[in-house]
PDB file of C-alpha atoms in Angstrom:
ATOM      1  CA  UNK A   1     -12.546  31.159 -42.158  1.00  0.00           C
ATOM      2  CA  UNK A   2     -10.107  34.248 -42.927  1.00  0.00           C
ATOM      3  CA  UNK A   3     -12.521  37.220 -42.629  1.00  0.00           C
ATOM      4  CA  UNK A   4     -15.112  35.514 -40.466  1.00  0.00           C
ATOM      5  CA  UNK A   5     -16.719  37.866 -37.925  1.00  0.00           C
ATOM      6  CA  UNK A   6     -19.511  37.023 -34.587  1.00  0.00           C
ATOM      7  CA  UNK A   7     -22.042  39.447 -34.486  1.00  0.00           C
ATOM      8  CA  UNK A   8     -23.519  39.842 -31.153  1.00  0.00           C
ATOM      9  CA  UNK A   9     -27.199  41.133 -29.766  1.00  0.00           C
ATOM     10  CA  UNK A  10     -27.163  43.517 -27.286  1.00  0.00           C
ATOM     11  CA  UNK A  11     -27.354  42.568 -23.556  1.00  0.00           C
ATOM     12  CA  UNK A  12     -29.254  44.654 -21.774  1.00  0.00           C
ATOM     13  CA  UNK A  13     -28.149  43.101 -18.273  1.00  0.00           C
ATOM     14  CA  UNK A  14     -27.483  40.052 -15.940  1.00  0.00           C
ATOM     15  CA  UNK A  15     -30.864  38.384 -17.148  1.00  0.00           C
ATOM     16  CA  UNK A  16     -29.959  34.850 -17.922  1.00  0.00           C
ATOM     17  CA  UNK A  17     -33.077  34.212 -20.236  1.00  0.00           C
ATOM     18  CA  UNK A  18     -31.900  36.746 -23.379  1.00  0.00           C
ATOM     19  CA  UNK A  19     -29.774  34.089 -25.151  1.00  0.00           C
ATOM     20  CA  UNK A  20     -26.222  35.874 -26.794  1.00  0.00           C
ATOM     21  CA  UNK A  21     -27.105  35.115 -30.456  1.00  0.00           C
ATOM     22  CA  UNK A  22     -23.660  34.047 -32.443  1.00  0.00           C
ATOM     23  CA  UNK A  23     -23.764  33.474 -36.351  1.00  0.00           C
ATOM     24  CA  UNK A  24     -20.242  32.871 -38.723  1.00  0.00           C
ATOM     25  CA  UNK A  25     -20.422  33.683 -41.754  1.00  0.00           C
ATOM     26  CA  UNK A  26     -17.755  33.645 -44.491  1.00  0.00           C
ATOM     27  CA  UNK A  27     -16.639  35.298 -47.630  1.00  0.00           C
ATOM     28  CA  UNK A  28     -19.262  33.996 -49.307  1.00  0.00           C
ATOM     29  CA  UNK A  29     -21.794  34.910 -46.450  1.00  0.00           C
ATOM     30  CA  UNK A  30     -23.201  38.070 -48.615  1.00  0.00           C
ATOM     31  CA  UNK A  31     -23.628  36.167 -52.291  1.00  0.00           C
ATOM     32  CA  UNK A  32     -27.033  35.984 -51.869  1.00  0.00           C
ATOM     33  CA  UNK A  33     -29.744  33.159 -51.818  1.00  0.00           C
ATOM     34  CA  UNK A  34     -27.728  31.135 -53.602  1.00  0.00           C
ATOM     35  CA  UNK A  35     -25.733  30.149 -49.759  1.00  0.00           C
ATOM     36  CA  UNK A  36     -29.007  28.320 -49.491  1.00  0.00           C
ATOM     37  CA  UNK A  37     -27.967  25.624 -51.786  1.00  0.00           C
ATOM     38  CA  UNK A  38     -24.683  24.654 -49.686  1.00  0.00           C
ATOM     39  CA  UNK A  39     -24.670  21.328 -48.546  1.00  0.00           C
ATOM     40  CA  UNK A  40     -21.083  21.155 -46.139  1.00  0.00           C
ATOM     41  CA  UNK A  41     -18.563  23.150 -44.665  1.00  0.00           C
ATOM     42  CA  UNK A  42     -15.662  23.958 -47.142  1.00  0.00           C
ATOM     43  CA  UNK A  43     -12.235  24.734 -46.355  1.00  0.00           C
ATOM     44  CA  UNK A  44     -12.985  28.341 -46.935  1.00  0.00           C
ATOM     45  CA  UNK A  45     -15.985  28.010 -44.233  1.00  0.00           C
ATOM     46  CA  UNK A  46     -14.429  26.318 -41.621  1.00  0.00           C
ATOM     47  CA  UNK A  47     -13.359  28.832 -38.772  1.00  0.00           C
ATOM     48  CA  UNK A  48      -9.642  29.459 -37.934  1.00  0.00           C
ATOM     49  CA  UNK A  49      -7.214  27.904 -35.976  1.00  0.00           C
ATOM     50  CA  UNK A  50      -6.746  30.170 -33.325  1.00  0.00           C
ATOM     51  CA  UNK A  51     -11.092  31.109 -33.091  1.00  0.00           C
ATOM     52  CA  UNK A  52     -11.982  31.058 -29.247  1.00  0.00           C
ATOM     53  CA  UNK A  53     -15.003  31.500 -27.519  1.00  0.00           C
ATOM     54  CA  UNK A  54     -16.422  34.470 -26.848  1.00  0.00           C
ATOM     55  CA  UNK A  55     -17.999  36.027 -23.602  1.00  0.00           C
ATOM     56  CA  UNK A  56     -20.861  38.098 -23.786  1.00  0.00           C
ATOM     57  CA  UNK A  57     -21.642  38.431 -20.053  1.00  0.00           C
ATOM     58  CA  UNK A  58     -22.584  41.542 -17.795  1.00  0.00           C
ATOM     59  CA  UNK A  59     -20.754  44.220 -19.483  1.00  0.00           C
ATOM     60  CA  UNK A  60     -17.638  42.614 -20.835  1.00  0.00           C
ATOM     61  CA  UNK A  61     -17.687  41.392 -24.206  1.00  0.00           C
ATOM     62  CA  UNK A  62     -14.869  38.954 -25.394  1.00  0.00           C
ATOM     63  CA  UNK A  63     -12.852  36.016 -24.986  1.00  0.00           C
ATOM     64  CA  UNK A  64     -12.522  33.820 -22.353  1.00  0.00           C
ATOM     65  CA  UNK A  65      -8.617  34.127 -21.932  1.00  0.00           C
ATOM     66  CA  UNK A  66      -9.690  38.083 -21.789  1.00  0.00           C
ATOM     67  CA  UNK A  67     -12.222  37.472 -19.370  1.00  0.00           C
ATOM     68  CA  UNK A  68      -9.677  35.086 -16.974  1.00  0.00           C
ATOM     69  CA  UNK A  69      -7.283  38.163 -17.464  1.00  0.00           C
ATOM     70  CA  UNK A  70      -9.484  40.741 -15.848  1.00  0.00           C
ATOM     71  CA  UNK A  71      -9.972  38.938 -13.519  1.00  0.00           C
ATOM     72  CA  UNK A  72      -6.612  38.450 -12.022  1.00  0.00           C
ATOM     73  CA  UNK A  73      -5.933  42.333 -12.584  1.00  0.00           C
ATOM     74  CA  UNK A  74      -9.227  41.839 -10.261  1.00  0.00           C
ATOM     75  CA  UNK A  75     -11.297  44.565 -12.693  1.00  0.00           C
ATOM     76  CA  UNK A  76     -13.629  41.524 -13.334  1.00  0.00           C
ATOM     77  CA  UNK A  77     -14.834  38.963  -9.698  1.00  0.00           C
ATOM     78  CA  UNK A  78     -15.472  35.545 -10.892  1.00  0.00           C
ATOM     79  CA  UNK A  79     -18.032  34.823  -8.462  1.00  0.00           C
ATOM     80  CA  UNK A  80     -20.508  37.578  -9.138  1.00  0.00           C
ATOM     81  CA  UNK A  81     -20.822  36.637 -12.659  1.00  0.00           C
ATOM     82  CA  UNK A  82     -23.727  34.876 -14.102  1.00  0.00           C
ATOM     83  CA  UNK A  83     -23.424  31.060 -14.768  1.00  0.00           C
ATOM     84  CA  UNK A  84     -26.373  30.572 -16.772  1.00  0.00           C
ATOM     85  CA  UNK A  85     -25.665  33.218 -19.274  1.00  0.00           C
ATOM     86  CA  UNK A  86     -22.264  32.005 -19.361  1.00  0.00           C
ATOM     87  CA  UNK A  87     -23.775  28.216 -20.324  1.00  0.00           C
ATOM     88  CA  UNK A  88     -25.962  29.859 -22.680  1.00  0.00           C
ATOM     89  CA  UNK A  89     -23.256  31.541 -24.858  1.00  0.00           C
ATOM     90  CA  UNK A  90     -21.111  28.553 -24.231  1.00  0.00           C
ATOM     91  CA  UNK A  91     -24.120  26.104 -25.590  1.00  0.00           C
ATOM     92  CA  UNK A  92     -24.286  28.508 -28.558  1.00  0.00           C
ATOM     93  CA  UNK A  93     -20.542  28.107 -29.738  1.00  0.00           C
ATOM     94  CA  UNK A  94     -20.649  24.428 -29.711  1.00  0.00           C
ATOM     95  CA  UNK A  95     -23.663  24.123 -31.693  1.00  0.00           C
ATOM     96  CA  UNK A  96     -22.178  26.486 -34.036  1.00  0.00           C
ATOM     97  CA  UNK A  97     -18.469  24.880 -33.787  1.00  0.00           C
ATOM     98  CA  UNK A  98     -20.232  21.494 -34.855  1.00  0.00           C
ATOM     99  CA  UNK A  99     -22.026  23.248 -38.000  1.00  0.00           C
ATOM    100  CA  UNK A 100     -19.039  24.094 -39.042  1.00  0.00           C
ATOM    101  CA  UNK A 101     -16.086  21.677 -37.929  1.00  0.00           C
ATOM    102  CA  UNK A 102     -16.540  18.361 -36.115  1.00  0.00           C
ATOM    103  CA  UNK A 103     -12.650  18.366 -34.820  1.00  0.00           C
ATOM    104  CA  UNK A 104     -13.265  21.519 -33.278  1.00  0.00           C
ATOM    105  CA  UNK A 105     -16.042  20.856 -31.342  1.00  0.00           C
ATOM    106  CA  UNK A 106     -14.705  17.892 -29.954  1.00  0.00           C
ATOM    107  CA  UNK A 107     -12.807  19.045 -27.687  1.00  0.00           C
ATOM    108  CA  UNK A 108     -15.947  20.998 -26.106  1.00  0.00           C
ATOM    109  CA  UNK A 109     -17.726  18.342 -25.891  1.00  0.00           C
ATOM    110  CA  UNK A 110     -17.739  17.005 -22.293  1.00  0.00           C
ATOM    111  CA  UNK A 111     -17.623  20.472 -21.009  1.00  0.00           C
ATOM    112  CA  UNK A 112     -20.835  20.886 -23.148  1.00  0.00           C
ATOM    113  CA  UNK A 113     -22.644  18.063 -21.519  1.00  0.00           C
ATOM    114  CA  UNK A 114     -22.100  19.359 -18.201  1.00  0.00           C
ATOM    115  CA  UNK A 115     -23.031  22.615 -18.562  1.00  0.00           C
ATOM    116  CA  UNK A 116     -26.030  21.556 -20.450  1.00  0.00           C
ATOM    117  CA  UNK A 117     -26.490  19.533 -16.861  1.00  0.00           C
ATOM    118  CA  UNK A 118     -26.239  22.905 -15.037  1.00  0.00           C
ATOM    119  CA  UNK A 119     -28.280  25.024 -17.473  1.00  0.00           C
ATOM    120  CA  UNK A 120     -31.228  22.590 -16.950  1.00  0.00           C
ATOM    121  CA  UNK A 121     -30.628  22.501 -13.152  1.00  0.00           C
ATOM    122  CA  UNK A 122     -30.706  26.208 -12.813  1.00  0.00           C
ATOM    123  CA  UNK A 123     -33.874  26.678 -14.850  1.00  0.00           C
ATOM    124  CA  UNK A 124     -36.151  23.887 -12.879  1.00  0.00           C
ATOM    125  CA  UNK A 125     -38.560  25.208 -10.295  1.00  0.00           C
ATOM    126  CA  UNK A 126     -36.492  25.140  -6.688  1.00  0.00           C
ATOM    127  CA  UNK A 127     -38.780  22.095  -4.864  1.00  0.00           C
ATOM    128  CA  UNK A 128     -37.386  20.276  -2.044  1.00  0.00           C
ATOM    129  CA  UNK A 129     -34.510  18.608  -3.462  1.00  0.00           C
ATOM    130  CA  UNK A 130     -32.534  15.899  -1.773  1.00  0.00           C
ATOM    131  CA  UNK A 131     -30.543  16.632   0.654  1.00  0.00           C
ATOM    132  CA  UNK A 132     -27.969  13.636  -0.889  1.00  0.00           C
ATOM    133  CA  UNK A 133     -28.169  15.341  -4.201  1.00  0.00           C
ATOM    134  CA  UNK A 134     -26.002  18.296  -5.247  1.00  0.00           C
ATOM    135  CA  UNK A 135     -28.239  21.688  -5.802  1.00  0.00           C
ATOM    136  CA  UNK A 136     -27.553  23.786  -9.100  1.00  0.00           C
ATOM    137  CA  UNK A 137     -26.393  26.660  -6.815  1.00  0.00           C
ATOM    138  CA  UNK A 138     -23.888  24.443  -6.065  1.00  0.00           C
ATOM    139  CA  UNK A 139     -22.644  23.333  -9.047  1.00  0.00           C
ATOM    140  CA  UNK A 140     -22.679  27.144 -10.347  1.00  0.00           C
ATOM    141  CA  UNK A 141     -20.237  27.706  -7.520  1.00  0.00           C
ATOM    142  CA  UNK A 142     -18.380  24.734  -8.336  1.00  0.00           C
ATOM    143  CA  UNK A 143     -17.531  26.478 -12.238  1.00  0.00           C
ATOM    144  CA  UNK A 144     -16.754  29.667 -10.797  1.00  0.00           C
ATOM    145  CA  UNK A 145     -14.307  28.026  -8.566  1.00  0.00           C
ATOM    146  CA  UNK A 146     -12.822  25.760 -11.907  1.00  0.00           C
ATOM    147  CA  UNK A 147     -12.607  29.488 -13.931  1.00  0.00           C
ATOM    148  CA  UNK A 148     -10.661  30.362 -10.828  1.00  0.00           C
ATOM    149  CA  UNK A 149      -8.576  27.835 -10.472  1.00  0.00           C
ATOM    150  CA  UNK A 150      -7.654  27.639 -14.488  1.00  0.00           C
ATOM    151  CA  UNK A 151      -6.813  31.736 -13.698  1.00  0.00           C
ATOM    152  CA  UNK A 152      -4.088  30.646 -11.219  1.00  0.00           C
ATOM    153  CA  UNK A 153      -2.409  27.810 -12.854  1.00  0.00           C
ATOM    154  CA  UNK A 154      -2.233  30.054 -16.115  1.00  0.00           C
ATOM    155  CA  UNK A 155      -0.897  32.313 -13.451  1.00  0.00           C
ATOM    156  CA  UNK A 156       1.560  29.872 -12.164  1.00  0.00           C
ATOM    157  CA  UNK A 157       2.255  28.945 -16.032  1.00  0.00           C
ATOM    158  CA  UNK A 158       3.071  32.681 -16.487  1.00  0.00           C
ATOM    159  CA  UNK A 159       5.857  32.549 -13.486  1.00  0.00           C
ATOM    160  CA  UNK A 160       7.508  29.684 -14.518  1.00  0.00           C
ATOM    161  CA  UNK A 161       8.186  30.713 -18.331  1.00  0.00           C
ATOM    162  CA  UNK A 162       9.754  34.281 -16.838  1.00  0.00           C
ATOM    163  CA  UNK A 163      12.149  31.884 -14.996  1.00  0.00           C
ATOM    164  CA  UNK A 164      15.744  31.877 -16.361  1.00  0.00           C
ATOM    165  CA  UNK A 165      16.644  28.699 -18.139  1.00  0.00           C
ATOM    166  CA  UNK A 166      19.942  26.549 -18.185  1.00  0.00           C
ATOM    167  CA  UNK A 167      21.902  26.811 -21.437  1.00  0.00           C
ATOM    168  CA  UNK A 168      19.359  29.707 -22.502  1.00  0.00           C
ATOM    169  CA  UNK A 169      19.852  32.214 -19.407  1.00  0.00           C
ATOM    170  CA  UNK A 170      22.123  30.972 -17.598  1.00  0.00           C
ATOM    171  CA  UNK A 171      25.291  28.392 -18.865  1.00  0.00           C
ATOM    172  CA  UNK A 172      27.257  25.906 -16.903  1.00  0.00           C
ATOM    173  CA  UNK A 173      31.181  26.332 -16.378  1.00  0.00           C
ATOM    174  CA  UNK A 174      32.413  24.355 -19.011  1.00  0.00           C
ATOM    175  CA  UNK A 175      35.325  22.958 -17.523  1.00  0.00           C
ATOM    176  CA  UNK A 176      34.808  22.395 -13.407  1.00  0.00           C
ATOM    177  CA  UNK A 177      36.786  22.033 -10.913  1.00  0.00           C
ATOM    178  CA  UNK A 178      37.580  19.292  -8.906  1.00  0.00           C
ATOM    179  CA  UNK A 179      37.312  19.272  -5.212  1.00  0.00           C
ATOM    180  CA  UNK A 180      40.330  17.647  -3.832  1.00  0.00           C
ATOM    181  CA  UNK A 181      38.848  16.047  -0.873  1.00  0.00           C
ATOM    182  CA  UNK A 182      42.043  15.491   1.847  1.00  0.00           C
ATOM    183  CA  UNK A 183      41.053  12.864   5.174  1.00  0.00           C
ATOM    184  CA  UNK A 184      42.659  12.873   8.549  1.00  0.00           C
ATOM    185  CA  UNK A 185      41.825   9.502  10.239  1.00  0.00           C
ATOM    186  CA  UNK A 186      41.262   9.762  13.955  1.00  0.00           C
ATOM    187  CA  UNK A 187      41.436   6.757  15.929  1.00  0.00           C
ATOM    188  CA  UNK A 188      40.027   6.398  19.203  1.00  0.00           C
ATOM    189  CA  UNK A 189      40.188   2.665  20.031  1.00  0.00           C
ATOM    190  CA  UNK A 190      42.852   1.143  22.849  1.00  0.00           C
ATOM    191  CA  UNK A 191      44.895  -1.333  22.779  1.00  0.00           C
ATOM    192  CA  UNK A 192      42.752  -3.074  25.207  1.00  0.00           C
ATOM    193  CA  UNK A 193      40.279  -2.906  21.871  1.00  0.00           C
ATOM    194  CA  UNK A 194      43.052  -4.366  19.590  1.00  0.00           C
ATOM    195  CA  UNK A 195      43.704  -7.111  21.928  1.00  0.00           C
ATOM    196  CA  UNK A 196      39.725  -7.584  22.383  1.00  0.00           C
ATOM    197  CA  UNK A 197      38.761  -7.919  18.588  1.00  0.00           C
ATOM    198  CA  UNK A 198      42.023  -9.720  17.693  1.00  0.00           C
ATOM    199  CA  UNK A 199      41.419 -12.595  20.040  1.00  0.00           C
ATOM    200  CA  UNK A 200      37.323 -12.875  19.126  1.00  0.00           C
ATOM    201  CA  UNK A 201      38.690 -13.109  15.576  1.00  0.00           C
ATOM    202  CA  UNK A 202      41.186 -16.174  16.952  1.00  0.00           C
ATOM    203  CA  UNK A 203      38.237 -17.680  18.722  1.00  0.00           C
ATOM    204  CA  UNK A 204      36.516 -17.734  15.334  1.00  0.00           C
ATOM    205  CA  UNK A 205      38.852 -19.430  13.527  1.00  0.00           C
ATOM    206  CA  UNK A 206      40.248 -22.281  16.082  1.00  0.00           C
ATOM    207  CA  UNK A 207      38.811 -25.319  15.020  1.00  0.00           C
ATOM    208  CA  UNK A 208      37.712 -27.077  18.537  1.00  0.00           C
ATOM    209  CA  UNK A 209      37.902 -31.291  18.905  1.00  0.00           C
ATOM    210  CA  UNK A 210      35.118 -32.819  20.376  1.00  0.00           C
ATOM    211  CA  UNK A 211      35.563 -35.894  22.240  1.00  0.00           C
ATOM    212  CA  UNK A 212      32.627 -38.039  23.727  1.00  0.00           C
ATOM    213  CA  UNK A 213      33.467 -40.113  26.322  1.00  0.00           C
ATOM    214  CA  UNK A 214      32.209 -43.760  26.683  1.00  0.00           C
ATOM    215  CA  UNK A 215      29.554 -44.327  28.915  1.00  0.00           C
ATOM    216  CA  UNK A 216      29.507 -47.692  31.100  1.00  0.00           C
ATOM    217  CA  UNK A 217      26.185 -49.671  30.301  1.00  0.00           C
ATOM    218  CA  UNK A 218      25.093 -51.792  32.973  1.00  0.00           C
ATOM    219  CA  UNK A 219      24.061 -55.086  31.548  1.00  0.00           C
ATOM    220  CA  UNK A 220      21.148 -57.296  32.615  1.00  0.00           C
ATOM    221  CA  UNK A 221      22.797 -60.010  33.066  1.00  0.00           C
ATOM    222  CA  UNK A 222      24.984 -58.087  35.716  1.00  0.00           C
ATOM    223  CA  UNK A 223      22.092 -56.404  37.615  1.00  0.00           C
ATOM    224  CA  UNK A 224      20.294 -59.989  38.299  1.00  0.00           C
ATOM    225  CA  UNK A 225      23.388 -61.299  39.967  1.00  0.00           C
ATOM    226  CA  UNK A 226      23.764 -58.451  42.854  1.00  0.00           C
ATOM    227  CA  UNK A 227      19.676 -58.689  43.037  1.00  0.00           C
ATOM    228  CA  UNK A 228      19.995 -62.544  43.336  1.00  0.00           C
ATOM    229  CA  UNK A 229      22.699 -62.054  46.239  1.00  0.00           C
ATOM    230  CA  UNK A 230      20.056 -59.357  47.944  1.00  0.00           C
ATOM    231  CA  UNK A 231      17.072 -61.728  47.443  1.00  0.00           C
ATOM    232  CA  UNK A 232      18.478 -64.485  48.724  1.00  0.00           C
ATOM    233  CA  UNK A 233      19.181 -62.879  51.932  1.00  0.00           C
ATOM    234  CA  UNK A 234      15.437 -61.782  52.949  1.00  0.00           C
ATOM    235  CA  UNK A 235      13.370 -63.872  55.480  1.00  0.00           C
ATOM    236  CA  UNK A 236      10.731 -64.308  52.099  1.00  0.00           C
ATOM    237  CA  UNK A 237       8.684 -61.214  53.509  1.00  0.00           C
ATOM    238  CA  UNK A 238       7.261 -58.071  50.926  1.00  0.00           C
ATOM    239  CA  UNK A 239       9.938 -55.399  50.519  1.00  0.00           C
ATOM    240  CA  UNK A 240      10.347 -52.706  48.139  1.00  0.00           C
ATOM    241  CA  UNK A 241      12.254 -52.783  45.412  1.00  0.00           C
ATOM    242  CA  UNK A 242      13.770 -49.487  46.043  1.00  0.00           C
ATOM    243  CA  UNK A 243      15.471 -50.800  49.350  1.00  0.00           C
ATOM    244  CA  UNK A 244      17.226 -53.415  47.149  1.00  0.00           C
ATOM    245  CA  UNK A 245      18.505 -51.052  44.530  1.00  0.00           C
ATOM    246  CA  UNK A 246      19.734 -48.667  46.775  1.00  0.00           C
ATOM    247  CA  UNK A 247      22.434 -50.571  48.210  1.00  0.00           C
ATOM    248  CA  UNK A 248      24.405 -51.142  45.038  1.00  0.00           C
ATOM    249  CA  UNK A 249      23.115 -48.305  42.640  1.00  0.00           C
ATOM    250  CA  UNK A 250      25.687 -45.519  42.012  1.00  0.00           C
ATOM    251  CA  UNK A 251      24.988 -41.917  42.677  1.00  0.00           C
ATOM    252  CA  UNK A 252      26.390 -40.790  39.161  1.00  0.00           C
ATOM    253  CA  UNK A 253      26.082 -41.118  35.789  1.00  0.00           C
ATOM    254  CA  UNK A 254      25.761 -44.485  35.729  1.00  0.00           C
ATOM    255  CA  UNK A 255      22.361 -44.275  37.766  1.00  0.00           C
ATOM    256  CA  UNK A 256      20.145 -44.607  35.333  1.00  0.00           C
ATOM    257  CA  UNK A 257      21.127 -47.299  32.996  1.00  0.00           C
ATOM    258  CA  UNK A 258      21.271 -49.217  36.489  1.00  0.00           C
ATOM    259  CA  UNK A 259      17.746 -48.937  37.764  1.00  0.00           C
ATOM    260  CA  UNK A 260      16.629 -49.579  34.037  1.00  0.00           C
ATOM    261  CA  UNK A 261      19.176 -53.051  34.194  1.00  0.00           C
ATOM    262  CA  UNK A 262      18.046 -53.817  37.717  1.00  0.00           C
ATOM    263  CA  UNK A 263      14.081 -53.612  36.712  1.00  0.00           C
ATOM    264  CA  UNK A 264      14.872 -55.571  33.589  1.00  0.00           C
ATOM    265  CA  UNK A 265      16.287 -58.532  35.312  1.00  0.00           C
ATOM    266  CA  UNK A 266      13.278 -58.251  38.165  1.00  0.00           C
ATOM    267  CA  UNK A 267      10.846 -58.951  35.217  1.00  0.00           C
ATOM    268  CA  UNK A 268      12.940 -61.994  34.025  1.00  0.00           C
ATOM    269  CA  UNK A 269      13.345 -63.362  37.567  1.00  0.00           C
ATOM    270  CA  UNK A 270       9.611 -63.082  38.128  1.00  0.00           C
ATOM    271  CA  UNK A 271       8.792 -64.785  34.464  1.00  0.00           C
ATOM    272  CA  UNK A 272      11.032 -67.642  35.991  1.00  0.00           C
ATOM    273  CA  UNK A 273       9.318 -68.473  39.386  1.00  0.00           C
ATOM    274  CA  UNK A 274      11.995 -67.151  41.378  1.00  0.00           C
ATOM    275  CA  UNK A 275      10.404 -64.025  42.803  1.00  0.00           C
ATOM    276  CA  UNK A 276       6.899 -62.684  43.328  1.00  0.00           C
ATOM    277  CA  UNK A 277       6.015 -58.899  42.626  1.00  0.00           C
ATOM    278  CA  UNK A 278       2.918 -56.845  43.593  1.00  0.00           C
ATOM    279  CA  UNK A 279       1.846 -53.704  42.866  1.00  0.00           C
ATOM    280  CA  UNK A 280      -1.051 -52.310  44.724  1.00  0.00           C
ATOM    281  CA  UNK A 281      -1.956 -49.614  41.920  1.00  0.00           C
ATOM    282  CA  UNK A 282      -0.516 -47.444  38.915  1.00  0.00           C
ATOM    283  CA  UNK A 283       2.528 -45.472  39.776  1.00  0.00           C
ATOM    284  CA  UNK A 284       2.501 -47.298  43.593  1.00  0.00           C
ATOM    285  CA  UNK A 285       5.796 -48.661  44.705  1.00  0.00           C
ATOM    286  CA  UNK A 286       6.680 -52.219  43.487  1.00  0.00           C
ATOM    287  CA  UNK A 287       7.057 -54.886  46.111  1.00  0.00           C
ATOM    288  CA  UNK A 288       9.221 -58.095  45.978  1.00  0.00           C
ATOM    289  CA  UNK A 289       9.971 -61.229  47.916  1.00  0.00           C
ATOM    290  CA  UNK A 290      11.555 -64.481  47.140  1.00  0.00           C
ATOM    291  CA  UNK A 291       9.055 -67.434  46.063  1.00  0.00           C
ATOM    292  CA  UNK A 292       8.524 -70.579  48.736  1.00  0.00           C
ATOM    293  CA  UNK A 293      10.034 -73.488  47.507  1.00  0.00           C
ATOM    294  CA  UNK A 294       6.426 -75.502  47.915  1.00  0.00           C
ATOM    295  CA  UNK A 295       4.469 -72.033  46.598  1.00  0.00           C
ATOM    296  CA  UNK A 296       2.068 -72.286  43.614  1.00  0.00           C
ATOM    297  CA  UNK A 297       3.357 -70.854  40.614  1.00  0.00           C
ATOM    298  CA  UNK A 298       2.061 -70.782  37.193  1.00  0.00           C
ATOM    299  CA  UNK A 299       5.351 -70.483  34.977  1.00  0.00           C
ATOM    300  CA  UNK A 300       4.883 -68.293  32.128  1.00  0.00           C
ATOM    301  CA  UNK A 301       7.177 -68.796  28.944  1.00  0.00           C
TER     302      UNK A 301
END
């Protein structure tokens, strides 16, 4: 639309219920009744490129970018304005965006729904609302604070593009130089240190020979002849079997394989008749005598 215009009603103040009436109209806008007839948006009707929204609210009159500008020269205060006139006049350019170009509107759209939200928030009667429920005061606040904050980052947007730029503003040295970096090594160890690490490092690398040396086994056959000896020397009363094995076992390494030798060959002596054993209960020491010739004696085996 190349000469399309907005006319505007006049405002006569804050009051959100006298609706800011927009209208485009186009070269051909003045023909006659013959614009009747027209049945879609030409090229020549759709709006231009660069058409914004317009602001009809409490004494200032037009765009929004304007409107966001006065108000960071602080000639205009965001939060006294009126939301519902503002979601009036906003309601009025989509509708007339979507008349006239779909792809425009578009981009309105969700913006549109949720000031639609607001506008029919702010016109219900004020009952007792729910307290889990956000009130349309609220969300009026809540816009003014989004207008504010899309002031500041255009501020912030502003600052940055008055920044100087590299290879625009300001250009590298073309050819640097280099930094010739020169080290002076320090060293603070002894040569207690060097003698230290030197010999873990030996340590590391010896290669150490195991040997395992041969243990003497004491055979069965071995224990049963000193136990035969010992037997054979009792009166034929109850003694323990300790006493016995203490006179001939060794106090060293080899103590163990003997007592397991010497208990071995008391089982095998006792399987053959030649001694008697008795053990009064579980864990209790183990007594032993040698068996009367004329004794009863069931022979097991």
């Amino acid at each position: 639309m190349a000469d399309g215009s907005r006319k505007t009603g006049a405002s006569t103040g804050p009051n959100p219920e006298q609706m800011i009436e927009t209208t485009a109209q186009g070269q051909t806008g003045a023909q006659g009744p013959d614009t009747q007839d027209w049945e879609g948006p030409g090229f020549e009707d759709m709006p231009a490129a660069g058409e914004a929204f317009v602001v009809d609210i409490e004494g200032f009159e037009g765009p929004l970018d304007l409107l966001l500008a006065l108000a960071r020269t602080q000639k205009v205060d965001l939060a006294k304005i009126s939301i519902l006139a503002l979601v009036e006049q906003y309601l009025g350019f989509i509708a007339e965006a979507q008349q006239l170009k779909l792809e425009i509107a578009a981009d309105y759209l969700v913006m549109a729904a949720w000031l639609a939200f607001l506008k029919s928030r702010l016109l219900l009667p004020k009952d007792k609302e729910d307290p889990d429920t956000t009130s349309a005061e609220e969300l009026a606040q809540r816009l003014s604070f989004r207008l504010m904050r899309l002031n500041a980052m255009r501020e912030q947007a502003a600052t940055l593009l008055t920044r100087h730029r590299l290879e625009r503003d300001v250009f590298a040295r073309g050819q640097p130089e280099r930094i010739q970096v020169t080290r002076d090594t320090t060293y603070t160890a002894t040569i207690y240190d060097l003698l230290k690490a030197y010999a873990e490092q030996r340590k590391r690398t010896i290669k150490v020979i195991h040997v395992v040396k041969a243990r003497r086994v004491w055979s069965i056959k071995e224990a049963r002849q000193r136990l035969e000896k010992l037997v054979g020397a009792t009166a034929g009363d109850w003694a323990q079997l300790d006493m016995f094995l203490d006179q001939y076992l060794p106090r060293n390494e080899e103590e163990r394989t003997a007592l397991a030798s010497s208990f071995g060959a008391t089982l095998e002596m006792a399987r053959e008749g030649l001694i008697e054993l008795r053990q009064d209960e579980p864990f209790a020491p183990i007594y032993m005598r040698k068996r009367e010739a004329g004794a009863e004696w069931e022979k097991i085996g």
